[in-house]
XYZ file of C-alpha atoms in Angstrom:
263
model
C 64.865 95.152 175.583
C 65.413 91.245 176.155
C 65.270 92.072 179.651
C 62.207 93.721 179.628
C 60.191 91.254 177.886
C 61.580 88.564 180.443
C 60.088 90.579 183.193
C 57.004 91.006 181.424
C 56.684 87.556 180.700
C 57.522 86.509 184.594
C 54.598 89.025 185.494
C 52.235 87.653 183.212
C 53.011 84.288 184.617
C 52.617 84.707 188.054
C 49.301 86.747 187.264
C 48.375 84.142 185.460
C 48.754 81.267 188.019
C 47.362 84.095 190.627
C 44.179 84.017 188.530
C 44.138 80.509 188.213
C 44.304 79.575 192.045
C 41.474 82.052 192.580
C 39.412 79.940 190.148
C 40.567 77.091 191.926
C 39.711 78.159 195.408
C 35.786 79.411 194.113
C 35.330 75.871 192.433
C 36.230 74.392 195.915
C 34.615 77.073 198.619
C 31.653 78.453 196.707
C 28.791 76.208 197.508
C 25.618 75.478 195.248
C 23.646 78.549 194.528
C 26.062 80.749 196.919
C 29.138 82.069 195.961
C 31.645 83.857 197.645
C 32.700 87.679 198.514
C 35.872 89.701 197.421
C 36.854 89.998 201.211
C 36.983 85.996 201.795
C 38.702 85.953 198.848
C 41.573 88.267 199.583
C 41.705 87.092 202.985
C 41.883 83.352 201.854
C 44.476 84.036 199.399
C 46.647 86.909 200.899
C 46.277 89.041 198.105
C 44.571 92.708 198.130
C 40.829 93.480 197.161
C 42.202 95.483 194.401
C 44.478 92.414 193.071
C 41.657 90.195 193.156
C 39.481 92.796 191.301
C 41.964 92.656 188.709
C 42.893 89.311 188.521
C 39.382 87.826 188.315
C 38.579 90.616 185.801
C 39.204 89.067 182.422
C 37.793 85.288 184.184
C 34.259 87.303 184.449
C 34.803 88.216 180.812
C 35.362 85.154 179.822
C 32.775 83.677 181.857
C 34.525 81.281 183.882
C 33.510 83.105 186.457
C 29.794 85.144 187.284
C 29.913 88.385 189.869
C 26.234 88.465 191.945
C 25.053 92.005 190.344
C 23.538 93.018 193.932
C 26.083 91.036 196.381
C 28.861 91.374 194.553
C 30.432 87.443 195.210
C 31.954 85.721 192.766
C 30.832 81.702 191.383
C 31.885 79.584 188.765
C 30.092 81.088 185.446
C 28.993 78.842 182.564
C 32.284 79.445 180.830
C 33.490 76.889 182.912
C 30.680 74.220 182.832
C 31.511 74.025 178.963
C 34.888 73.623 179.624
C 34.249 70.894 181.382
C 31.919 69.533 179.045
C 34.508 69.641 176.288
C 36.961 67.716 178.747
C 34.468 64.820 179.089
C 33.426 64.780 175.235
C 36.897 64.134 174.077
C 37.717 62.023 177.231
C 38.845 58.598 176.657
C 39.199 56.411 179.076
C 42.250 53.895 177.813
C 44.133 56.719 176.311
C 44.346 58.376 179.518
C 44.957 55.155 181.560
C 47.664 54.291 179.362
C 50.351 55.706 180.884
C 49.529 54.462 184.190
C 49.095 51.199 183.371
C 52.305 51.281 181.844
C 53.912 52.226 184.448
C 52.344 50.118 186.947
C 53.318 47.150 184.786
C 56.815 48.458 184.900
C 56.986 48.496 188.297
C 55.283 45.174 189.272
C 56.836 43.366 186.458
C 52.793 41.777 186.207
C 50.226 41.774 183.420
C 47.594 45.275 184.069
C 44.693 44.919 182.808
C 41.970 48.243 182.259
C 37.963 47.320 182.657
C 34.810 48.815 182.536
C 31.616 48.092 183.978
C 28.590 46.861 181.694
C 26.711 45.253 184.312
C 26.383 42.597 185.315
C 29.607 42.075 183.564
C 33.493 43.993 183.111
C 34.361 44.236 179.820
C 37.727 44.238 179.662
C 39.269 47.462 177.608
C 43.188 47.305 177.771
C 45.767 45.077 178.520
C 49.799 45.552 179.275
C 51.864 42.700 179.844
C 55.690 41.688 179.334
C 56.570 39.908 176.486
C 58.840 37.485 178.441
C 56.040 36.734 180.958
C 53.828 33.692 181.278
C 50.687 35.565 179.231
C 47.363 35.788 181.372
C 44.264 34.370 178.941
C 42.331 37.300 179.054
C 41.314 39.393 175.824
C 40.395 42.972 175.093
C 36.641 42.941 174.113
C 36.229 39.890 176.458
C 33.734 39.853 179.468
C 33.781 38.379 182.896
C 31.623 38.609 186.161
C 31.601 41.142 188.926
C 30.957 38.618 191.872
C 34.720 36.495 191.351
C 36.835 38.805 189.765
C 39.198 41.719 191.500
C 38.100 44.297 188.812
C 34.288 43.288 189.522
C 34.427 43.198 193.151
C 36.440 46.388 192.991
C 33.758 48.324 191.287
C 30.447 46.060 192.829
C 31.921 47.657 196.219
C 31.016 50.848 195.404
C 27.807 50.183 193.732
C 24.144 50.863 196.302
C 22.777 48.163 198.033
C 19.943 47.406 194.943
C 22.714 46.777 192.527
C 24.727 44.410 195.004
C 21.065 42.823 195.834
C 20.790 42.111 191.946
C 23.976 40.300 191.519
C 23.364 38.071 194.989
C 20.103 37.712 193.364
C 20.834 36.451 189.924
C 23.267 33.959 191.360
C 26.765 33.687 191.766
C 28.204 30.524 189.779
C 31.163 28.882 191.145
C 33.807 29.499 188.479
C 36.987 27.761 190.986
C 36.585 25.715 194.463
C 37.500 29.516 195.803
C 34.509 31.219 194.214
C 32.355 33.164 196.672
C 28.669 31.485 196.191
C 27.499 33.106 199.175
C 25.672 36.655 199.186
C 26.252 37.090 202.788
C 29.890 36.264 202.362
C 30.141 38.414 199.202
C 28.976 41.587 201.445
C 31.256 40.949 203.651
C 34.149 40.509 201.430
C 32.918 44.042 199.827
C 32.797 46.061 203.222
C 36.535 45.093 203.353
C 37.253 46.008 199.863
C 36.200 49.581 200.811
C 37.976 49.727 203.711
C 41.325 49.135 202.239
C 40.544 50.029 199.242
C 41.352 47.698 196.687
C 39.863 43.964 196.275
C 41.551 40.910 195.634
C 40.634 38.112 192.991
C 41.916 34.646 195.281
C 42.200 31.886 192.207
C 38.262 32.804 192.292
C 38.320 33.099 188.756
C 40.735 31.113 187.255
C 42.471 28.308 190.107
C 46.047 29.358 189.247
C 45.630 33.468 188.969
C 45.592 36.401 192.038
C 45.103 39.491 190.905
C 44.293 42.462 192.875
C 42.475 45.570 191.609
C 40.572 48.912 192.670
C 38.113 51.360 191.534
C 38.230 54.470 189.048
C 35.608 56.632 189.971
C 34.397 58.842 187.202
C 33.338 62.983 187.054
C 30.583 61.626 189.614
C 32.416 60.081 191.619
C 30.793 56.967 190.686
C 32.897 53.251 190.081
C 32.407 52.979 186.364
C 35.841 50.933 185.897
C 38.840 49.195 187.319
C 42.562 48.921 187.189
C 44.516 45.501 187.979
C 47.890 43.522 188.041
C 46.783 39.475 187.592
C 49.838 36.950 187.521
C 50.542 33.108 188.760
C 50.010 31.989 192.196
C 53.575 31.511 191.770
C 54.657 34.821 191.875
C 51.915 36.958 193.552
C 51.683 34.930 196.724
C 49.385 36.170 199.551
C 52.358 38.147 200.856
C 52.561 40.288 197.715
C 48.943 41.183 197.325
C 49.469 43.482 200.421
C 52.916 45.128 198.669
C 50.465 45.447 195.162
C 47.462 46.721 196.921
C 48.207 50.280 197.782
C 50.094 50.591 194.175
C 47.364 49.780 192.196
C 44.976 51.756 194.376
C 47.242 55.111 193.540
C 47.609 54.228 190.405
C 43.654 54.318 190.184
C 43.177 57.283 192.211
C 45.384 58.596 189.812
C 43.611 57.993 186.348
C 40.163 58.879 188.364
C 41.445 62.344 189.377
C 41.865 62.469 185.252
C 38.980 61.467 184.938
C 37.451 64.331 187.258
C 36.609 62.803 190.627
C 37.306 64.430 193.505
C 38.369 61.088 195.657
């Protein structure tokens, strides 16, 4: 009888990730107002007509899935669009981050600090540091520019050319000797930022502080916040900022991809 019920339960399981990877590959393949027809989807997935039948069966009841009454191809239903709408209504940003940022500080042995974008400003949301380490002056709640900071460059890369034009515009205050004043020089430094993909904060700021930092796209896709490791001149020399880069750009890529993007 106990060996039964284990089968049952392995067949239930595999159905159910079956089922699952069918929703998958229709949220992926079926494009706006189109959708997609039980032969692709057998032949995409190696699986018979009459499994996919079956296995999309109780998705169509449930309406994560609509069936085109005269074609017969399958689309996401509206089941699924309030799923996702429950996702983003109990979605919170530094909860999810958490973990990541702890982590990240973990492995850099650096202060990580968790922004959003209120333009023209970041607002800084979180902040993880070691207790033993020199402290970086920044508080949650506190606010800084876009134009000389690594989290504000980070997301200001990403932004369209009007919101970039606004900044220039409004003026960019020299906050250190190495504050970028210039709006061509500002452009510039953001077509590199989205080239490699993270941005870098060179005692701009504060004359004694690197920090490095990239982009967390939301649901949209769009740049609504940043992630970044700050610390001493000391200890992240020029060197380090290409070791920190690519971890901190992960480590964003990471929380965006919980955050719904697609990146």
């Amino acid at each position: 009888m106990t060996y039964k019920q284990d089968v049952s339960g392995r067949n239930q399981s595999a159905s159910l990730r079956r089922g699952l990877a069918l929703l998958e590959y229709i949220r992926d393949h079926a494009g706006a107002g189109q959708g997609l027809s039980l032969t692709r989807l057998a032949d995409a997935t190696g699986l018979s007509k009459s499994a996919v039948l079956r296995l999309t069966t109780p998705l169509v009841e449930l309406n994560l899935l609509a069936r085109d009454r005269k074609n017969g191809a399958y689309r996401l239903g509206h089941g699924a669009l309030h799923l996702g709408q429950a996702y983003l209504a109990t979605f919170d940003l530094r909860t999810v981050a958490a973990e990541e940022s702890y982590r990240l500080m973990c492995e850099v042995r650096e202060t990580v600090h968790l922004v959003v974008y209120e333009a023209p400003h970041v607002v800084y949301i979180d902040k993880v540091e070691q207790e033993p380490m020199v402290r970086m002056g920044s508080r949650i709640g506190s606010r800084a520019p876009v134009h000389c900071t690594a989290v504000g460059k980070a997301i200001l890369a990403w932004q369209g050319d009007e919101v970039i034009g606004d900044v220039v515009a409004a003026g960019l205050p020299g906050r250190t000797e190495w504050t970028i004043t210039d709006g061509d020089r500002l452009r510039l430094e953001l077509a590199r930022i989205r080239q490699r993909g993270y941005s870098v904060d060179d005692r701009e700021n504060e004359p004694e502080v690197r920090c490095v930092a990239a982009p967390i796209f939301d649901h949209t896709d769009a740049a609504t916040a940043a992630l970044s490791i700050s610390g001493l001149t000391s200890r992240i020399t020029a060197a380090r900022v290409r070791e920190l880069g690519p971890l901190v750009a992960n480590a964003a890529l990471r929380i965006s991809r919980e955050h719904g993007s697609t990146r």
